[in-house]
mmCIF file of C-alpha atoms in Angstrom:
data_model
loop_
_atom_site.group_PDB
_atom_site.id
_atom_site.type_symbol
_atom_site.label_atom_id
_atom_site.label_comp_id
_atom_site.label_asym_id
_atom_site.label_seq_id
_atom_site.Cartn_x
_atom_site.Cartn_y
_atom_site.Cartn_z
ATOM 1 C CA UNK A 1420 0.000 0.000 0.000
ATOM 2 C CA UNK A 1421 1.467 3.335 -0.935
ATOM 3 C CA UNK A 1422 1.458 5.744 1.898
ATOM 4 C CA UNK A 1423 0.651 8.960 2.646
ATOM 5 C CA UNK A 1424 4.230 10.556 2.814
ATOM 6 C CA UNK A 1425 4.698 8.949 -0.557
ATOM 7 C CA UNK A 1426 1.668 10.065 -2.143
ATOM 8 C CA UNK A 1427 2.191 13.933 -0.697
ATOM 9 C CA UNK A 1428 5.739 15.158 0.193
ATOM 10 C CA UNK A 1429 7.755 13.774 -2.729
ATOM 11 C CA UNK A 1430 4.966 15.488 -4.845
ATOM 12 C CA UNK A 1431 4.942 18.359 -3.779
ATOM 13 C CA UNK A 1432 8.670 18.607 -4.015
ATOM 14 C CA UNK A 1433 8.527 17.616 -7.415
ATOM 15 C CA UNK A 1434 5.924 20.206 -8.161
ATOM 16 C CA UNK A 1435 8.291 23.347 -6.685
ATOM 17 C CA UNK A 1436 11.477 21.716 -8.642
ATOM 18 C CA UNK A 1437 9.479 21.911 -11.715
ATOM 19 C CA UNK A 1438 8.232 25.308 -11.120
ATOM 20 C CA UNK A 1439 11.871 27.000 -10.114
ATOM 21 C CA UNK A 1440 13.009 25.028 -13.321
ATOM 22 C CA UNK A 1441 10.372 26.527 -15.295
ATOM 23 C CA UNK A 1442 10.630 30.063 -13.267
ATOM 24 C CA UNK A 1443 14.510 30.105 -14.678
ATOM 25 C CA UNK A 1444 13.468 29.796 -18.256
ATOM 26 C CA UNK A 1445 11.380 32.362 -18.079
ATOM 27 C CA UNK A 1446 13.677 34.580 -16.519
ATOM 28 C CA UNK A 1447 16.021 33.692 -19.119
ATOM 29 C CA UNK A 1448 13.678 34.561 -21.767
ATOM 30 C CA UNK A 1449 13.203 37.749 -20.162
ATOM 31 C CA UNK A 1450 16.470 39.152 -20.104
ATOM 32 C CA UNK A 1451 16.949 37.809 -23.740
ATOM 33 C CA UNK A 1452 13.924 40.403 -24.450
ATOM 34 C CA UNK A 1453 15.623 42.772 -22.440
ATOM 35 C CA UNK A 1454 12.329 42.463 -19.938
ATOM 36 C CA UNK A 1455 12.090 43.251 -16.637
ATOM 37 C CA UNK A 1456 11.858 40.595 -13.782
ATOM 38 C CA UNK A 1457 8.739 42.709 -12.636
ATOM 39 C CA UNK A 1458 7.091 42.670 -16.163
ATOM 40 C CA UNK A 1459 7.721 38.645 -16.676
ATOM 41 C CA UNK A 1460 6.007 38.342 -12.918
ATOM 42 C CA UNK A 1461 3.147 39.952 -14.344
ATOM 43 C CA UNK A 1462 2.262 38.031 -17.447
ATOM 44 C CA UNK A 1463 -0.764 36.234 -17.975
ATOM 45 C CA UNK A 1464 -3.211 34.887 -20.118
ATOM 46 C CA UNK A 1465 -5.901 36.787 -20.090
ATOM 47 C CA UNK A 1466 -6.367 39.669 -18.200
ATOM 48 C CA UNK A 1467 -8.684 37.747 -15.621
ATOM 49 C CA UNK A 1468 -6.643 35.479 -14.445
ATOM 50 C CA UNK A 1469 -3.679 35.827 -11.726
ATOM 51 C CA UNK A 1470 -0.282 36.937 -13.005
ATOM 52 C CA UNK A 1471 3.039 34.485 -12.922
ATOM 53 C CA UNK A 1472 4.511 35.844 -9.972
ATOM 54 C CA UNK A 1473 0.997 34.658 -8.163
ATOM 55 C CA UNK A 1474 1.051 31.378 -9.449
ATOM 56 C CA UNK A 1475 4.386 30.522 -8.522
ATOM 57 C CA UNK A 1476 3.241 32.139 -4.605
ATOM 58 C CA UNK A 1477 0.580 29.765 -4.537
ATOM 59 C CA UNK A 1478 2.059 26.773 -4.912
ATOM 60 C CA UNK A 1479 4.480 27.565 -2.374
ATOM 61 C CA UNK A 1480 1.797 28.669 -0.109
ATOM 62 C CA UNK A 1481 -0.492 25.804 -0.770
ATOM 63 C CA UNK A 1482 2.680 23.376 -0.039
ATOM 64 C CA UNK A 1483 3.754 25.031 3.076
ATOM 65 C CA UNK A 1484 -0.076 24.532 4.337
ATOM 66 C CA UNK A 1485 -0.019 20.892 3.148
ATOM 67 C CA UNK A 1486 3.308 20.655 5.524
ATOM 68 C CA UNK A 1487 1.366 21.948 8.563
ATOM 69 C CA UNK A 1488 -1.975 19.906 7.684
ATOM 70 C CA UNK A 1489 0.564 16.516 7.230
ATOM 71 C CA UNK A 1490 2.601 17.092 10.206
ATOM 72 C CA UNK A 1491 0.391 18.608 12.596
ATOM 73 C CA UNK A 1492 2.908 21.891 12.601
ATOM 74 C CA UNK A 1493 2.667 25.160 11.356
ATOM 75 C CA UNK A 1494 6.213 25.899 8.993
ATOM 76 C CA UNK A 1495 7.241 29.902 9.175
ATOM 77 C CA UNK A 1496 4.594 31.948 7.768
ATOM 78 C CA UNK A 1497 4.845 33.788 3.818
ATOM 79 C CA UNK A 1498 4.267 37.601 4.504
ATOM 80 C CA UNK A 1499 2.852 39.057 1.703
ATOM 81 C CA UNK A 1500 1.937 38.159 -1.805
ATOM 82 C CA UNK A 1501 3.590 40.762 -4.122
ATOM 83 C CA UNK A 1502 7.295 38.983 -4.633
ATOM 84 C CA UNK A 1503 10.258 39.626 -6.254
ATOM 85 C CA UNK A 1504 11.614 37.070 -8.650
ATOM 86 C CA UNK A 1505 14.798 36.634 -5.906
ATOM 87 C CA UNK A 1506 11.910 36.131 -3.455
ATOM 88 C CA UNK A 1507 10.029 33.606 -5.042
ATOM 89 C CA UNK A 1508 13.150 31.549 -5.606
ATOM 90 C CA UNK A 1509 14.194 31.915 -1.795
ATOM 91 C CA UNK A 1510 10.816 31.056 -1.027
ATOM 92 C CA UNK A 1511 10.498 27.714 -3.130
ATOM 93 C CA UNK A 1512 14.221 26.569 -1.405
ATOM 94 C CA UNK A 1513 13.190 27.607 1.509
ATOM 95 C CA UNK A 1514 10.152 25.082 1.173
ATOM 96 C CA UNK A 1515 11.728 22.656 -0.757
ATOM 97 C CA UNK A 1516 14.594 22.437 2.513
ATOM 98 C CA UNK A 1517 10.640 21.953 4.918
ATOM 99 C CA UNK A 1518 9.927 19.084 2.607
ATOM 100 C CA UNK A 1519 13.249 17.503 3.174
ATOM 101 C CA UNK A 1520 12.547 17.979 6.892
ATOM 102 C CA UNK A 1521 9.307 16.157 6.528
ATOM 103 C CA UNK A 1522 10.070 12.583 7.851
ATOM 104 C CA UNK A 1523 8.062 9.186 6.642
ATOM 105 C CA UNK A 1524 6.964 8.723 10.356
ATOM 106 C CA UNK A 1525 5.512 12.095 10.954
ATOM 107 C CA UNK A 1526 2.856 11.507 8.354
ATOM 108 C CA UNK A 1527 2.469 7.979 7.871
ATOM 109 C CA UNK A 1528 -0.225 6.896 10.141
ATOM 110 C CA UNK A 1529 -2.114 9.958 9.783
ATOM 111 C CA UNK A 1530 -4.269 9.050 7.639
ATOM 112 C CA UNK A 1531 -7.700 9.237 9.215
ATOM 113 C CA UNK A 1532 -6.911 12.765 10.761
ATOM 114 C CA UNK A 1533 -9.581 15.197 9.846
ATOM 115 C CA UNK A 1534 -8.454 18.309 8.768
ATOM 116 C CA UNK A 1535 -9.956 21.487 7.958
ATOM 117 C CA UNK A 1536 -9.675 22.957 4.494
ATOM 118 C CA UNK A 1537 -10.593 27.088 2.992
ATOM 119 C CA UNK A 1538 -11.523 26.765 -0.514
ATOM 120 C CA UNK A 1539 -12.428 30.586 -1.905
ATOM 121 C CA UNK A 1540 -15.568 31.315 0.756
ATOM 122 C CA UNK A 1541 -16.128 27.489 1.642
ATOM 123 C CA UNK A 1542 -14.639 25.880 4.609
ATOM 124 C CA UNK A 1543 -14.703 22.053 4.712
ATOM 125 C CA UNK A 1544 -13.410 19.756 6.871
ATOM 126 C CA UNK A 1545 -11.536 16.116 5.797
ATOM 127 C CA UNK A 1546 -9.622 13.116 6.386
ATOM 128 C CA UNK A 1547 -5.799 13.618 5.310
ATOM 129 C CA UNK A 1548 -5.936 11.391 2.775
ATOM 130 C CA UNK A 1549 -8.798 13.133 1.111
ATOM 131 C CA UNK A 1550 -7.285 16.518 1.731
ATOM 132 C CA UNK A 1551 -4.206 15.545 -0.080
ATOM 133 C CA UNK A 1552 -6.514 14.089 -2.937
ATOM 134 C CA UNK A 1553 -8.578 16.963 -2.992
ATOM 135 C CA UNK A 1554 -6.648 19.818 -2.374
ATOM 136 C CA UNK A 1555 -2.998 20.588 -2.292
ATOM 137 C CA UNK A 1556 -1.747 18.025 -4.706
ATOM 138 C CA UNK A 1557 -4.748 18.910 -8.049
ATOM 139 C CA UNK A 1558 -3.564 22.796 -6.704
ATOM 140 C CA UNK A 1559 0.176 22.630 -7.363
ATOM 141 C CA UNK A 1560 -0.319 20.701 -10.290
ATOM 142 C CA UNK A 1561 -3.457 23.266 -12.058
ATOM 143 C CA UNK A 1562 -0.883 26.133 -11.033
ATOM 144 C CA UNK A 1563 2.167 24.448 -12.777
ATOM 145 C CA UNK A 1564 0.160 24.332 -15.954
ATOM 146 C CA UNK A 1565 -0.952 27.926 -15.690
ATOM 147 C CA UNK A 1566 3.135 28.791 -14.878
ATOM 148 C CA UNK A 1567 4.339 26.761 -18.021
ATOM 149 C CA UNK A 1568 1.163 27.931 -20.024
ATOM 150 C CA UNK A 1569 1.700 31.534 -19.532
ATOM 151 C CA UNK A 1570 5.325 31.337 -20.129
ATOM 152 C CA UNK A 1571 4.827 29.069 -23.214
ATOM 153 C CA UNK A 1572 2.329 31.206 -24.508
ATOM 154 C CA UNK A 1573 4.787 34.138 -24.499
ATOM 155 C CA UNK A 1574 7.288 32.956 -26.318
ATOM 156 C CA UNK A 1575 9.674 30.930 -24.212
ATOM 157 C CA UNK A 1576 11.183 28.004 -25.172
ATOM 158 C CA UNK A 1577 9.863 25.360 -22.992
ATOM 159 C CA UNK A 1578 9.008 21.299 -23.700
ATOM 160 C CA UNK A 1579 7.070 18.996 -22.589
ATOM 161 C CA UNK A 1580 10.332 17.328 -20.871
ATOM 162 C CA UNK A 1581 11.350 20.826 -18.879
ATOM 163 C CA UNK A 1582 8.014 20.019 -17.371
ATOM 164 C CA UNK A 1583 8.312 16.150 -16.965
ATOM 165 C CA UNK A 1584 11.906 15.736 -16.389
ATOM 166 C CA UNK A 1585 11.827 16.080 -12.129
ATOM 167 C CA UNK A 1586 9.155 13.654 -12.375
ATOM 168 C CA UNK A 1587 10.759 11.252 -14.170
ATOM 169 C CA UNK A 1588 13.942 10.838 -12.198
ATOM 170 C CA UNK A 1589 13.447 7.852 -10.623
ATOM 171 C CA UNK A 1590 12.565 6.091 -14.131
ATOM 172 C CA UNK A 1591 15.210 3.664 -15.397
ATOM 173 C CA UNK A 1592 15.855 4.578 -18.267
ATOM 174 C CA UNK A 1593 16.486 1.151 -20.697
ATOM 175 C CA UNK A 1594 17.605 2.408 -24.560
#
């Protein structure tokens, strides 16, 4: 049976490797167009939507919550939403180092735990398991695609392997 540690912290990991590798292209691109770190936070889609620089906040916020709601402890708070790009990459380390803090044991056997969960105006309240399901992990991922969509969609140069390489690591590769 696959546990909950498996099926949460590596993923989330994953998710805020992908985005900083992502996040780097996209600078790249920018300074290639001679574009200001501000300006590339602040692309989007369509003028409805949330810019780059909140995409990339979210998914660090919404893994530092799944931390807390996994191990029963609240990680160091995110003050703020407007970030510099410097910020946002200090912020995803600085998670990614929480996640590698996370041990097996302190959220294996957790399972049943009911959490509570703030969706927009709704609160709800869950089992772990379903949380993880139902919230952080279909989060990270939707704001990935928005991050790689936005940037793609501008112009820079990213595949579908910039995307999948982190989660294909552990593959064994055979040809």
């Amino acid at each position: 049976m696959t546990s909950l540690y498996a099926i949460s912290i590596p993923v989330l990991a994953n998710v805020l490797k992908v985005t900083s590798t992502i996040l780097k292209k996209g600078e790249q691109w920018a300074k290639e167009q001679k574009m200001s770190s501000a300006d590339l936070l602040a692309l989007r889609i369509y003028d409805d939507m949330l810019p780059l620089g909140m995409q990339v906040w979210i998914n660090v916020v919404t893994t530092k919550k799944a931390i807390e709601r996994l191990t029963g402890t609240a990680p160091p708070q995110i003050e703020g939403r407007e970030k510099t790009i410097e910020e946002l990459y200090a912020m995803i380390d600085d998670t990614l180092k929480e996640l590698a803090q996370v041990k097996k044991e302190d959220v294996d056997d957790r399972d049943g735990v009911e959490v509570p969960c703030v969706f927009g105006k709704n609160e709800y309240k869950t089992s772990l398991v379903e949380y993880v399901h139902g919230y952080p992990i279909p989060t990270v991922y939707f704001h990935l695609n928005m991050i790689y969509a936005i940037l793609r969609g501008k112009g820079v140069s990213l595949g579908k392997m910039d995307y999948m390489e982190e989660f294909m690591a552990p593959f064994t590769k055979i040809n």
